[in-house]
CSV table of C-alpha atoms in Angstrom, one decimal:
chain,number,residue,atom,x,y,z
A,1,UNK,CA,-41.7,196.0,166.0
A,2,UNK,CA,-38.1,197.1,167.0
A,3,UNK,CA,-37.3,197.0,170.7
A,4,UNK,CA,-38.5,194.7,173.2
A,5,UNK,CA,-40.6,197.3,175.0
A,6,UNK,CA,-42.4,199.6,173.3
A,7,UNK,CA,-42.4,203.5,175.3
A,8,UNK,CA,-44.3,205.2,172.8
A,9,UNK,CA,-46.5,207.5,175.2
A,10,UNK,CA,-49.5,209.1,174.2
A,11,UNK,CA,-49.7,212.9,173.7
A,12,UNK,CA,-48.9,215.0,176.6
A,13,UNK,CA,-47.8,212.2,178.8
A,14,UNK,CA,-44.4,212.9,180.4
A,15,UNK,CA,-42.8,209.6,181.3
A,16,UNK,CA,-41.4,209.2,184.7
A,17,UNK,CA,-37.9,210.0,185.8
A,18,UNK,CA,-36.3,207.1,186.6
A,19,UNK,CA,-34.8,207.2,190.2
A,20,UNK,CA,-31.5,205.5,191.8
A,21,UNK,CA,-30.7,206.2,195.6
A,22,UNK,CA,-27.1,205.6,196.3
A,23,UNK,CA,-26.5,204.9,199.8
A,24,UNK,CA,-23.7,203.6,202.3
A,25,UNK,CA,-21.8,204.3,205.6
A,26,UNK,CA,-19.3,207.4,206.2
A,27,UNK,CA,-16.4,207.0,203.9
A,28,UNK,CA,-17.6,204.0,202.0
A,29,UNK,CA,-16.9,205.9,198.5
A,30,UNK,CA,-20.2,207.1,197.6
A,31,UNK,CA,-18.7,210.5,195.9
A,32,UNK,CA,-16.3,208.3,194.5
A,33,UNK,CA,-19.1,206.1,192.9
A,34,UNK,CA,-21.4,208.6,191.8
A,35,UNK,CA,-18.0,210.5,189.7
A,36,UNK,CA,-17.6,207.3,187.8
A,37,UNK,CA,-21.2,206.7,187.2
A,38,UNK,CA,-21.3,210.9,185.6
A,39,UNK,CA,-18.1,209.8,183.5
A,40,UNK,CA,-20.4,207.1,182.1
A,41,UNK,CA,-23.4,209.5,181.5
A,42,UNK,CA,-22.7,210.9,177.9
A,43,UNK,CA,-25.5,213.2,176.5
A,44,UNK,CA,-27.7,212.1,179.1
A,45,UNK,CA,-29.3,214.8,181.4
A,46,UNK,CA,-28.6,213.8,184.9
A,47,UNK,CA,-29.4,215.2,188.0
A,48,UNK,CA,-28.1,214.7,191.6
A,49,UNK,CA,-29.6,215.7,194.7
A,50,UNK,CA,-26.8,215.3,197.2
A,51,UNK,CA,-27.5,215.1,201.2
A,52,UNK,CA,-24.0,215.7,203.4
A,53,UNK,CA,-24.0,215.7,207.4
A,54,UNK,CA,-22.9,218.8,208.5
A,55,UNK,CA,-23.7,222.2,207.5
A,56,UNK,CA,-20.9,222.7,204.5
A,57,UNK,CA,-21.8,220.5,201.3
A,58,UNK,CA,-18.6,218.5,200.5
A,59,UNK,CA,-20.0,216.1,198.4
A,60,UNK,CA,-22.0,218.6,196.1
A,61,UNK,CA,-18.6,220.5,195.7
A,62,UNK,CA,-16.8,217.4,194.4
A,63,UNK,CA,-20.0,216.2,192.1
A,64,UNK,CA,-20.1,219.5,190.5
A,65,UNK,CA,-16.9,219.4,188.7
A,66,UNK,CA,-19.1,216.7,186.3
A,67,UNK,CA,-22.5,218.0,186.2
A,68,UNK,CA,-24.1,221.2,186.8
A,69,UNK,CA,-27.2,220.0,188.2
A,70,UNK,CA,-26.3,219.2,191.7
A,71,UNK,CA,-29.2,219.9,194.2
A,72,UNK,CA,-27.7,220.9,198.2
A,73,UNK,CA,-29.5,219.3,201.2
A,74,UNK,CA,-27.0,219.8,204.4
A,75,UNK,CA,-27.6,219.3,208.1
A,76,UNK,CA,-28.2,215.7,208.7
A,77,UNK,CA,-30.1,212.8,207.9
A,78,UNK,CA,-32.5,213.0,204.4
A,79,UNK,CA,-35.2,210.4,205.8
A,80,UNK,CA,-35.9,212.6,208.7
A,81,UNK,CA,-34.8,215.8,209.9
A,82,UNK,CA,-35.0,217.5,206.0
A,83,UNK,CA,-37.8,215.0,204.6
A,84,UNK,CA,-40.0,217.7,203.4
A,85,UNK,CA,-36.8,219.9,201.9
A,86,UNK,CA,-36.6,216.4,200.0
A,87,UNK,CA,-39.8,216.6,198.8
A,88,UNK,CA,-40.2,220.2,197.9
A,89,UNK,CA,-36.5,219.4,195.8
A,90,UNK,CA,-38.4,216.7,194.0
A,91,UNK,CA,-41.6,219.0,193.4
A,92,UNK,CA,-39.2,221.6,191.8
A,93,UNK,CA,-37.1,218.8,189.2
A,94,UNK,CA,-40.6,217.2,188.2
A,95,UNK,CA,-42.0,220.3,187.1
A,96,UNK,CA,-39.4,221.3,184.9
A,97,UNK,CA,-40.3,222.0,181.4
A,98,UNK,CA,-37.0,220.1,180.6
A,99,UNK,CA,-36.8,217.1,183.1
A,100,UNK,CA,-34.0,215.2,184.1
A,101,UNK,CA,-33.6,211.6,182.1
A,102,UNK,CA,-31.9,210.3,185.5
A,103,UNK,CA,-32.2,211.4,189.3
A,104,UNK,CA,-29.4,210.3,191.6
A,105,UNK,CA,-30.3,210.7,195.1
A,106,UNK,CA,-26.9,210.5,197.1
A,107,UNK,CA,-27.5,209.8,200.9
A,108,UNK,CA,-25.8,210.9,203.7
A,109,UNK,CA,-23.7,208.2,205.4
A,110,UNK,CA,-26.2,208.0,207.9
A,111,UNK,CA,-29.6,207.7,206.4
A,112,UNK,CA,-31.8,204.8,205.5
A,113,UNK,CA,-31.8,204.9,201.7
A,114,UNK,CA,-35.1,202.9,201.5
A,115,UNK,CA,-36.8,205.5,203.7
A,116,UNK,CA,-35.3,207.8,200.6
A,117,UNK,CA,-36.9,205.8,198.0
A,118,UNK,CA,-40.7,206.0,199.6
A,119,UNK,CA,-40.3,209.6,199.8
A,120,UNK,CA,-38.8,209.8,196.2
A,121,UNK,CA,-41.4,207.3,195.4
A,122,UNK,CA,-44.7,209.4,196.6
A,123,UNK,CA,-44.5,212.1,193.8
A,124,UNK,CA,-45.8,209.8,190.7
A,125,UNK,CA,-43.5,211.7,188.5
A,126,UNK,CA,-40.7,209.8,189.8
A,127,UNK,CA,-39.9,205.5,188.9
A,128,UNK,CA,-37.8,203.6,191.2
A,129,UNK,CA,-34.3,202.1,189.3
A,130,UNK,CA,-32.5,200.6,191.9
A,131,UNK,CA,-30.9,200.8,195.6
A,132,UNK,CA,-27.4,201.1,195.4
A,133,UNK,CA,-25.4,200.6,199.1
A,134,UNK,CA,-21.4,201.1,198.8
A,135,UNK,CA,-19.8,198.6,201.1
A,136,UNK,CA,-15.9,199.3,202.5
A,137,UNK,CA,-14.5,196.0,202.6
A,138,UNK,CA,-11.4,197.2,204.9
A,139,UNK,CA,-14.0,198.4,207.7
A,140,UNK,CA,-17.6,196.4,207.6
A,141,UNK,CA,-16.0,193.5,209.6
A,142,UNK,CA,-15.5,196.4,212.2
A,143,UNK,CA,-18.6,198.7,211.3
A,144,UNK,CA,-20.5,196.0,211.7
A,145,UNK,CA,-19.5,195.2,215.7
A,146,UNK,CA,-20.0,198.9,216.4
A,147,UNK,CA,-22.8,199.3,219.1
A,148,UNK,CA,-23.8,202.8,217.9
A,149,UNK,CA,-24.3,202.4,214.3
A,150,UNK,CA,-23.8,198.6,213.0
A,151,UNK,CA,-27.9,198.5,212.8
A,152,UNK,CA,-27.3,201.9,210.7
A,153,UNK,CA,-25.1,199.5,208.0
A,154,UNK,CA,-27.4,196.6,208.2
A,155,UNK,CA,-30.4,198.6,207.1
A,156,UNK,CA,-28.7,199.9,204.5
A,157,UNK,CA,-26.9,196.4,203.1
A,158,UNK,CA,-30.6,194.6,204.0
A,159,UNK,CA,-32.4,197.2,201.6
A,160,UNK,CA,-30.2,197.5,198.5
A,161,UNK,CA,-31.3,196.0,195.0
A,162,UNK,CA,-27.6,196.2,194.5
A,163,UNK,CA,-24.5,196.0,196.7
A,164,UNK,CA,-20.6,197.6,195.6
A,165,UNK,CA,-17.4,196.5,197.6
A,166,UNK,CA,-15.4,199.4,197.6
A,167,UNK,CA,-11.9,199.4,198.6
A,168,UNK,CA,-11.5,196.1,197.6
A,169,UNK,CA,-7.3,196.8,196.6
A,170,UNK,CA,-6.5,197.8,200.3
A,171,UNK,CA,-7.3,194.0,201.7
A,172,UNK,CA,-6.1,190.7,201.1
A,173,UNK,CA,-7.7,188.0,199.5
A,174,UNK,CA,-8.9,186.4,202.7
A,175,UNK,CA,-10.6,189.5,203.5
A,176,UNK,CA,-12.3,190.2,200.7
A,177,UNK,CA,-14.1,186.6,200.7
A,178,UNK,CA,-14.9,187.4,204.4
A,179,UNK,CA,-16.3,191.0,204.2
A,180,UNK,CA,-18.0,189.4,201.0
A,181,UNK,CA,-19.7,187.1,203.1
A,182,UNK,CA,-20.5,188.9,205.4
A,183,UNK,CA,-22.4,191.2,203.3
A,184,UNK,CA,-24.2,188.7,201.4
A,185,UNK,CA,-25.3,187.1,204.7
A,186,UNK,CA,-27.7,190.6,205.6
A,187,UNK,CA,-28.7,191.3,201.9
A,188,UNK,CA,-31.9,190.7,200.3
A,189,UNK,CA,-30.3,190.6,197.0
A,190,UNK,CA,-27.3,188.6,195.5
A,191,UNK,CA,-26.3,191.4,193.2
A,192,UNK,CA,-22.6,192.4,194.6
A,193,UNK,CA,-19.9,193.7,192.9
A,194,UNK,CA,-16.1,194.6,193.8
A,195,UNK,CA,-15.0,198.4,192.9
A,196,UNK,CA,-12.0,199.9,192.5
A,197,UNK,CA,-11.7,203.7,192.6
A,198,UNK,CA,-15.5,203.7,191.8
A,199,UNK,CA,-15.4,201.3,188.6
A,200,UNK,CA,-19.1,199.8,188.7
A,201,UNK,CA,-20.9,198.2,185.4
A,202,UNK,CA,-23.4,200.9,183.4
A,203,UNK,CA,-26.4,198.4,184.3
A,204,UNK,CA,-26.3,199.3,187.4
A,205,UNK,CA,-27.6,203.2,186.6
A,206,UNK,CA,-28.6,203.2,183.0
A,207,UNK,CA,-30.7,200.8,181.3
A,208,UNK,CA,-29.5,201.5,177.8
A,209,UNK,CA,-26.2,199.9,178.8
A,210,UNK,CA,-27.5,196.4,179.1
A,211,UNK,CA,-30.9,196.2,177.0
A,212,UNK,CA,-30.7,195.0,173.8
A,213,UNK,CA,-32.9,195.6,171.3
A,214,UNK,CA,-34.2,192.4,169.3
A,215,UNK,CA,-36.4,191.9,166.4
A,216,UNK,CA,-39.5,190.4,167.3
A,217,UNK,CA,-39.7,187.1,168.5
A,218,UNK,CA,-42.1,183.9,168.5
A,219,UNK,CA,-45.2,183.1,170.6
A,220,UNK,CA,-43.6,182.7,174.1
A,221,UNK,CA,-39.9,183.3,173.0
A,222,UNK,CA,-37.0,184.3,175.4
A,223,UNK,CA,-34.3,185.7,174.0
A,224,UNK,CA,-30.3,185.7,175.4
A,225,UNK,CA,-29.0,189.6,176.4
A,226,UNK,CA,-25.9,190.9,175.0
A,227,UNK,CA,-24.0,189.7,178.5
A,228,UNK,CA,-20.6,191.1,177.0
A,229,UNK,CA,-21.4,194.3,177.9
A,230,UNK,CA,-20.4,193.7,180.9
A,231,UNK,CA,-19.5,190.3,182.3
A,232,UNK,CA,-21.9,190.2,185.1
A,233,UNK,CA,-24.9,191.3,184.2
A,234,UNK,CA,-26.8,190.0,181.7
A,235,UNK,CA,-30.4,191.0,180.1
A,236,UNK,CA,-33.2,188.7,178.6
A,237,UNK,CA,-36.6,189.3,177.4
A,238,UNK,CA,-39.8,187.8,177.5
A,239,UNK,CA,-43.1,187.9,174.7
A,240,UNK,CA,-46.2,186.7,174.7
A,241,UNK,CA,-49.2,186.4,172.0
A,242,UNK,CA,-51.7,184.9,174.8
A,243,UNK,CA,-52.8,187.2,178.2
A,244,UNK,CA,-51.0,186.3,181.5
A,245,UNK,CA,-52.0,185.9,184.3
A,246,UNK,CA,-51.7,188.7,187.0
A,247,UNK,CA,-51.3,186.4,190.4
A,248,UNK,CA,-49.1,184.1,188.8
A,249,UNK,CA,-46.6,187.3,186.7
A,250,UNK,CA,-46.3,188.9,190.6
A,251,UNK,CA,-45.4,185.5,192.2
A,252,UNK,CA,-43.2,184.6,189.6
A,253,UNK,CA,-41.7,188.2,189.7
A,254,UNK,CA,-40.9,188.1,193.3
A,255,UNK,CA,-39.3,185.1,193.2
A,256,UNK,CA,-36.5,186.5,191.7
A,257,UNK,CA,-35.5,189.0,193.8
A,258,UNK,CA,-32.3,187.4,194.8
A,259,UNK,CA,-30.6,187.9,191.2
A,260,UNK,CA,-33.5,190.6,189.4
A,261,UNK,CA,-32.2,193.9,189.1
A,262,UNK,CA,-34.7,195.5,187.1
A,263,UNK,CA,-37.2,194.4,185.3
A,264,UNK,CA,-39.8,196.6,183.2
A,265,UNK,CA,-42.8,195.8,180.1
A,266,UNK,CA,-45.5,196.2,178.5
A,267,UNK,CA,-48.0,193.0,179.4
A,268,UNK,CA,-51.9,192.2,178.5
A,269,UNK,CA,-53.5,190.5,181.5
A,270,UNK,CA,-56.3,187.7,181.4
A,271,UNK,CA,-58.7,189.8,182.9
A,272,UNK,CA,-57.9,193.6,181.6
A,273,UNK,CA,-58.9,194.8,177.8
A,274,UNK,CA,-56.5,197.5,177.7
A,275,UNK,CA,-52.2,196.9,178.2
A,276,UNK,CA,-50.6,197.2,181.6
A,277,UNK,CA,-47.1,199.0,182.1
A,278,UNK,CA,-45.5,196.8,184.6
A,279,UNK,CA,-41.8,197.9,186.4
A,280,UNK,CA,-40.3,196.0,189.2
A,281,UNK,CA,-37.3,197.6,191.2
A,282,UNK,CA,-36.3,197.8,195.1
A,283,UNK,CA,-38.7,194.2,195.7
A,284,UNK,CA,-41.6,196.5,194.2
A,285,UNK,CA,-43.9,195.2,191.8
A,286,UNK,CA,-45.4,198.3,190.1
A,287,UNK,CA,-48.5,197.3,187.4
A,288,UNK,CA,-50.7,200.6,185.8
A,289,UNK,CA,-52.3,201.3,182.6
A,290,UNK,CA,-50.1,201.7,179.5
A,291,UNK,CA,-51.3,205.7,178.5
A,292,UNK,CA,-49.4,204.9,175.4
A,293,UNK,CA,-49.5,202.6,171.8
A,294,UNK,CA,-48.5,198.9,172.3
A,295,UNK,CA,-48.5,195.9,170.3
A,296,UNK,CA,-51.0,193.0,170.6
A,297,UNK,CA,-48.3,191.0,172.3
A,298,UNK,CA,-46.8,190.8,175.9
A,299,UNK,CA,-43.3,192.0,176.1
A,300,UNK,CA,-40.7,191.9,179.2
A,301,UNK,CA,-37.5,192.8,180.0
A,302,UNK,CA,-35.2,191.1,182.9
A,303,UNK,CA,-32.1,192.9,184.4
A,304,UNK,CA,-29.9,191.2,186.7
A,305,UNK,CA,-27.1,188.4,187.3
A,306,UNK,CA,-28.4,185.5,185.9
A,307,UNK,CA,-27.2,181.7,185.7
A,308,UNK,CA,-28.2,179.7,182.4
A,309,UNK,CA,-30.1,178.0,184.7
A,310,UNK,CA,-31.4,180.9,186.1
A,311,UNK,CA,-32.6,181.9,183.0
A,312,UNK,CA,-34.2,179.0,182.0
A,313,UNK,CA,-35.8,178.4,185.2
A,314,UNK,CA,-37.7,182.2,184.8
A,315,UNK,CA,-38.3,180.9,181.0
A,316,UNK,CA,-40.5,178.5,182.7
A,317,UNK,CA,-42.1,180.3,185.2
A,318,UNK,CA,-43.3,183.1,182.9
A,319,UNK,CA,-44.6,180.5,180.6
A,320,UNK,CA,-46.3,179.0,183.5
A,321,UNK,CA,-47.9,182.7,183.9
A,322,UNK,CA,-49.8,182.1,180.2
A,323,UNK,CA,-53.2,181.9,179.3
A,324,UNK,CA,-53.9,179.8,177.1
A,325,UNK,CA,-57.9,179.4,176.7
């Protein structure tokens, strides 16, 4: 079998379209982000549905100049006042006869982007990839101590799967360890990287970036990523020939959190005949019947920043996960 997951679907299932919210406070560099990550696209359909506060669409104005398919929402917060203009936009790029391999959902500076995620999340056609918050590292120290929106910022940084220093050229060393800190002490989520002028690793957005593709392995085998496609993330994956365990797979899987970016896979449970198509993103463990063709064996893919110890330390709890009898 080539790959570590196999995505065959059956006949006349559309896959979901995988979903990343990019959020982060006014002027943080979310446009600046989201430019970089359509340089880094390719031949890959993407699709951005941009929210600006105000009634004039900035952001969709500079995104266009690298894709055509830029969806408007003006006038204010997307988790609120224009929820069900969200939701109508979502109806419309699900039923395309040509979907979208990738939806970015850029927020306005203002929003929750977890309350974006749930309502992206309630149309089934649509998979959770990740919470990306931009964080400036000249002004959090600042936006932070603000009265009127420093709980704004800390919802945000609190529900990221991934955090981005931005700005981190315009401060001193000293600064940059501090806003660092800072940051890290509200996240749920030890994913943070610096940016300059919107440089962020592929990982983050496209899966194809960091997931190798093995031969297959031995009963129970882990297997290292290719890490040098980008320094700090790294990839793994996990097989199986016996069942696992559903209790134990969801504890294990949420006790990564801290350093799990993604993690998606084909898995037989102890107590299902048929496989299970299991995706965790955003602290959500997703598990559903597999529509599609799979091998007899259990197969997993981790995303994230990983330690050698990390990785063996998950190589031991998903063996612990095993069936054996």
């Amino acid at each position: 079998m080539n790959g570590v997951v196999n995505d065959t679907a059956a006949p006349g299932v559309r896959p979901p379209i995988p979903l990343v919210v990019l959020g982060g406070y006014l002027g943080a560099g979310k446009t600046t982000l989201l430019n970089h990550v359509l340089s880094m696209a390719g031949q890959r359909k993407v699709a951005v549905l941009v929210n600006d506060f105000g009634d004039i669409n900035i952001d969709a104005a500079l995104i266009r100049e690298r894709t055509d398919d830029v969806i408007n929402l003006e006038n204010g917060c997307i988790c609120c006042s224009i929820g069900g203009r969200l939701v109508d936009a979502l109806v419309k790029i699900s039923a395309r006869p040509e979907r979208p391999e990738l939806l970015i959902i850029e927020a306005s500076g203002v929003s929750d982007p977890v309350k974006i995620a749930q309502i992206g999340l309630l149309d089934r056609a649509f998979r959770l990839f990740g919470i990306i918050v931009a964080v400036d590292a000249e002004r959090i120290g600042a936006t932070l101590l603000d009265p009127y929106v420093g709980d704004i910022v800390r919802r945000q940084i609190a529900g990221a799967t991934a955090l981005v220093l931005t700005k981190t050229d315009l401060v001193t060393e000293q600064e940059k360890v501090a806003a660092t800190q800072a940051v890290l002490a509200l996240a749920s989520t030890s994913i943070l990287f610096e940016s300059v002028d919107g440089q962020i690793p592929p990982a983050l957005i496209f899966d194809a970036s960091v997931v190798p593709r093995h031969q297959a392995g031995g009963r129970g085998a882990m297997t290292a990523g290719a890490s040098s496609l980008h320094r700090d993330i790294s990839s793994f994956s996990f097989r199986s020939d016996f069942p696992l365990d559903r209790k134990k797979l969801r504890a294990a899987l949420r006790g990564l959190s801290a350093t799990l970016l993604r993690a998606k896979g084909i898995v037989w449970l102890d107590q299902d005949s048929s496989p299970q198509e299991l995706h965790v993103a955003g602290g959500r463990i997703l598990i559903t019947p597999f529509a599609g063709h799979a091998a007899a064996e259990s197969s997993l893919v981790l995303i994230g920043r990983f330690t050698g110890e990390d990785e063996r330390a998950i190589r031991r709890c998903l063996e612990s996960t095993q069936v054996l009898n």
